[in-house]
Short mmCIF file of C-alpha atoms in Angstrom, two decimals:
data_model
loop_
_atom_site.label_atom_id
_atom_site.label_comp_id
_atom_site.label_asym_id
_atom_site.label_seq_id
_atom_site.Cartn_x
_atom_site.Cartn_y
_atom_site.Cartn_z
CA UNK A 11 -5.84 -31.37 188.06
CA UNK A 12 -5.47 -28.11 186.50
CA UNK A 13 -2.18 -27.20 184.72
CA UNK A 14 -1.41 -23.82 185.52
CA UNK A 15 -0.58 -21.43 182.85
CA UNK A 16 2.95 -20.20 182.53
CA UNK A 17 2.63 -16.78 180.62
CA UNK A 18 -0.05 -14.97 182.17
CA UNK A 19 2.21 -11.63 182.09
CA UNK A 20 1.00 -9.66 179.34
CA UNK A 21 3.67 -8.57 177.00
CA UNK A 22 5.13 -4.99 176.96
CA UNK A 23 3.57 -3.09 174.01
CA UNK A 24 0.53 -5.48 174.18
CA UNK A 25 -2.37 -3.73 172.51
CA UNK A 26 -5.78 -4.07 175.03
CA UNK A 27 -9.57 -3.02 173.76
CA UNK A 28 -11.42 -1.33 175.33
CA UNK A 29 -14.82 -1.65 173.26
CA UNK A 30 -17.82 -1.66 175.36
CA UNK A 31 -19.76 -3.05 172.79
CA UNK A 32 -17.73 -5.90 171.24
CA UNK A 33 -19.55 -9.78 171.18
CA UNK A 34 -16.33 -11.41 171.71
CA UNK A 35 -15.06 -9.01 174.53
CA UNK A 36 -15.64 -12.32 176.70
CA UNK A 37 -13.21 -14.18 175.30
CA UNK A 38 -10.74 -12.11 173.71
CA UNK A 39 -6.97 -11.33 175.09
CA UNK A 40 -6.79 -8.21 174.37
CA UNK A 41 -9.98 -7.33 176.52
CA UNK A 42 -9.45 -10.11 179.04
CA UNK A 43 -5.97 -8.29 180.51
CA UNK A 44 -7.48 -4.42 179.79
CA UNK A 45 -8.52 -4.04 182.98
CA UNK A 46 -5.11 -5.10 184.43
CA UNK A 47 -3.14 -3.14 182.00
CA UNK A 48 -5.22 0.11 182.74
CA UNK A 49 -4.64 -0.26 186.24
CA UNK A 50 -1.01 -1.00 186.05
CA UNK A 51 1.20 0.66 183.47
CA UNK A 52 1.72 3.79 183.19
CA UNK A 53 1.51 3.82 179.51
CA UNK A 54 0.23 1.25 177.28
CA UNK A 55 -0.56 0.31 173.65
CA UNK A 56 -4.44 0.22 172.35
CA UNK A 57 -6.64 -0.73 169.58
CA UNK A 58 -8.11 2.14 167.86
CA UNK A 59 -11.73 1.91 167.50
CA UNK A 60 -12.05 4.95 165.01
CA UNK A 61 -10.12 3.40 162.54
CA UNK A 62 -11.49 2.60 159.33
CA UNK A 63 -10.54 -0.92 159.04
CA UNK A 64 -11.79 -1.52 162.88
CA UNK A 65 -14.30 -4.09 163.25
CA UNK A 66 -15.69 -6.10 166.39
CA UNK A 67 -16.92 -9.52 167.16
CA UNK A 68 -16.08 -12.44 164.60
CA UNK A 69 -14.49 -10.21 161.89
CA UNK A 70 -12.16 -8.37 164.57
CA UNK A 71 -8.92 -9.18 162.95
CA UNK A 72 -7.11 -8.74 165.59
CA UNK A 73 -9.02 -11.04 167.79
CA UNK A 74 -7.19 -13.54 170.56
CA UNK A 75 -8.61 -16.45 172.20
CA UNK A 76 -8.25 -16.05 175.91
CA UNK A 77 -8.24 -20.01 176.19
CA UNK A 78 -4.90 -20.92 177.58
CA UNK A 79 -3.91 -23.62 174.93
CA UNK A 80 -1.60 -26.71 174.96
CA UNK A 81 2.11 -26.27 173.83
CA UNK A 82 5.23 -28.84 174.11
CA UNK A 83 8.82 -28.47 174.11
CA UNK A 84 11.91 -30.64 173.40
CA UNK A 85 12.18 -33.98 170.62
CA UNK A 86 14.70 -35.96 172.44
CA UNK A 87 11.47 -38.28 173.50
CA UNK A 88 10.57 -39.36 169.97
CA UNK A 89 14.12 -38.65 168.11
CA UNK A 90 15.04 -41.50 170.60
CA UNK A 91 12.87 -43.69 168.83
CA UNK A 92 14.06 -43.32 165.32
CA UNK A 93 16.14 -45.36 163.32
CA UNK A 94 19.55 -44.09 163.35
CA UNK A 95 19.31 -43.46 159.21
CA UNK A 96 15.62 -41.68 160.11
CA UNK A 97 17.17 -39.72 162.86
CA UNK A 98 19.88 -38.21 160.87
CA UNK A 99 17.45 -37.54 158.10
CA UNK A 100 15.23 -35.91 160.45
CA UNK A 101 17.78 -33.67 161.89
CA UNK A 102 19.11 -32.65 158.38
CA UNK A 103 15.38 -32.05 156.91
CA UNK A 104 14.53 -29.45 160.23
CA UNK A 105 18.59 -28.24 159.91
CA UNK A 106 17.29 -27.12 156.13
CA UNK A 107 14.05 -25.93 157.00
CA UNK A 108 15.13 -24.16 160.03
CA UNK A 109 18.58 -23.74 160.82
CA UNK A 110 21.17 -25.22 162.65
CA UNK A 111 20.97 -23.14 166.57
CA UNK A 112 17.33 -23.57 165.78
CA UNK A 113 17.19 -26.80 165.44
CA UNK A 114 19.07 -27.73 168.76
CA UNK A 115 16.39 -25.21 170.93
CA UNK A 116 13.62 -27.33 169.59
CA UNK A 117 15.40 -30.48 169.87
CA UNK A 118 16.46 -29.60 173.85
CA UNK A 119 12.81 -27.79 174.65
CA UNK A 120 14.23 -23.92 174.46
CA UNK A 121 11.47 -22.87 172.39
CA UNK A 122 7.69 -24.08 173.10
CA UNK A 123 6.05 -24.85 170.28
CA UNK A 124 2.01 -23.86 169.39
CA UNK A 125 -0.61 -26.69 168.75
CA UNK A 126 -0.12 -25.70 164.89
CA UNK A 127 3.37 -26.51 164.85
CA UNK A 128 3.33 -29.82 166.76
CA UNK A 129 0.78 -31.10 164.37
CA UNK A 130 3.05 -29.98 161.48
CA UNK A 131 6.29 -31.44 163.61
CA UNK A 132 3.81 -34.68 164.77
CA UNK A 133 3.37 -35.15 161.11
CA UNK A 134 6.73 -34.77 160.14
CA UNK A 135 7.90 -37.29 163.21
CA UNK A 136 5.21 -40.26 161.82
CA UNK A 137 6.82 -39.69 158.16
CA UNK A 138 10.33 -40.45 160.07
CA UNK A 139 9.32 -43.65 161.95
CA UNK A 140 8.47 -42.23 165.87
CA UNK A 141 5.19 -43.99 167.09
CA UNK A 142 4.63 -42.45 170.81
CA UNK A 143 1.45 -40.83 171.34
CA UNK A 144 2.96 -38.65 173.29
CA UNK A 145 6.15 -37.44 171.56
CA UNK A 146 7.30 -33.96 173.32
CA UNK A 147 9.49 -34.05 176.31
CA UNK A 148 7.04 -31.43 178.20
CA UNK A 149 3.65 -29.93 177.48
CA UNK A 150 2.61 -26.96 179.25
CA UNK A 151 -0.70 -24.28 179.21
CA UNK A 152 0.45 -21.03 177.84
CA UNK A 153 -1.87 -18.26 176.48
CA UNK A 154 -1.63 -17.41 172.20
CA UNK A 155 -0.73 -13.56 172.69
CA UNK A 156 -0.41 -13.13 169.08
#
């Protein structure tokens, strides 16, 4: 079954490329949605290929992947199977690191969180006693814009 991808609107102020001659043009964002942007706004933001620090293919620093990637939202899943110590320690550690509103729009699934950050939050859960192999609420597919 394919999961369909739930931010496929490119962001206002998105910079496309429009390099010709660019190995990666294949699979990068801001090449992927050019056409689309060119054909729809009436203005729109764009990398300049003149400048001095430009550079295509692997070294393009501002390179995307267009590959729709996996993110989750919401920790009520595994918080429900800490300890009630570990779950109050948990919530204080992420209250500290984060802050307080913060922590309650990652907690509920308000915010969705990148495959780097559930490995750092998947880490962080094991330290604090959850065991599910599956401990978000949701996953969904959502392209990496930046």
């Amino acid at each position: 079954m394919k999961r369909e991808i739930v931010n496929e609107q490119v962001p206002l102020g998105y910079a496309i490329c429009a390099s010709e001659s660019c190995s990666e043009r294949a699979h990068c964002l801001h090449s992927y949605f050019a056409p689309e942007v060119l054909r729809e706004a009436r203005t729109f933001t764009m990398i300049n290929q003149q400048h001095p620090n430009y550079q295509e293919g692997k070294a393009c620093e501002l390179y995307c992947s267009n590959k729709p990637e996996r993110y989750a939202r919401g920790l009520t899943k595994a918080m429900g199977e800490m300890s009630h110590n570990n779950y109050v320690a948990f919530t204080n550690y992420l209250i500290a690191k984060h802050t307080k509103t913060q922590f309650y729009r990652i907690k509920r699934g308000n915010i969705p969180l990148s495959p780097a950050e559930q490995a750092e939050l998947l880490e962080l859960l094991r330290t604090y006693g959850c065991t599910g192999e599956e401990p978000f609420d949701s996953y969904e597919m959502r392209y990496t814009w930046y």
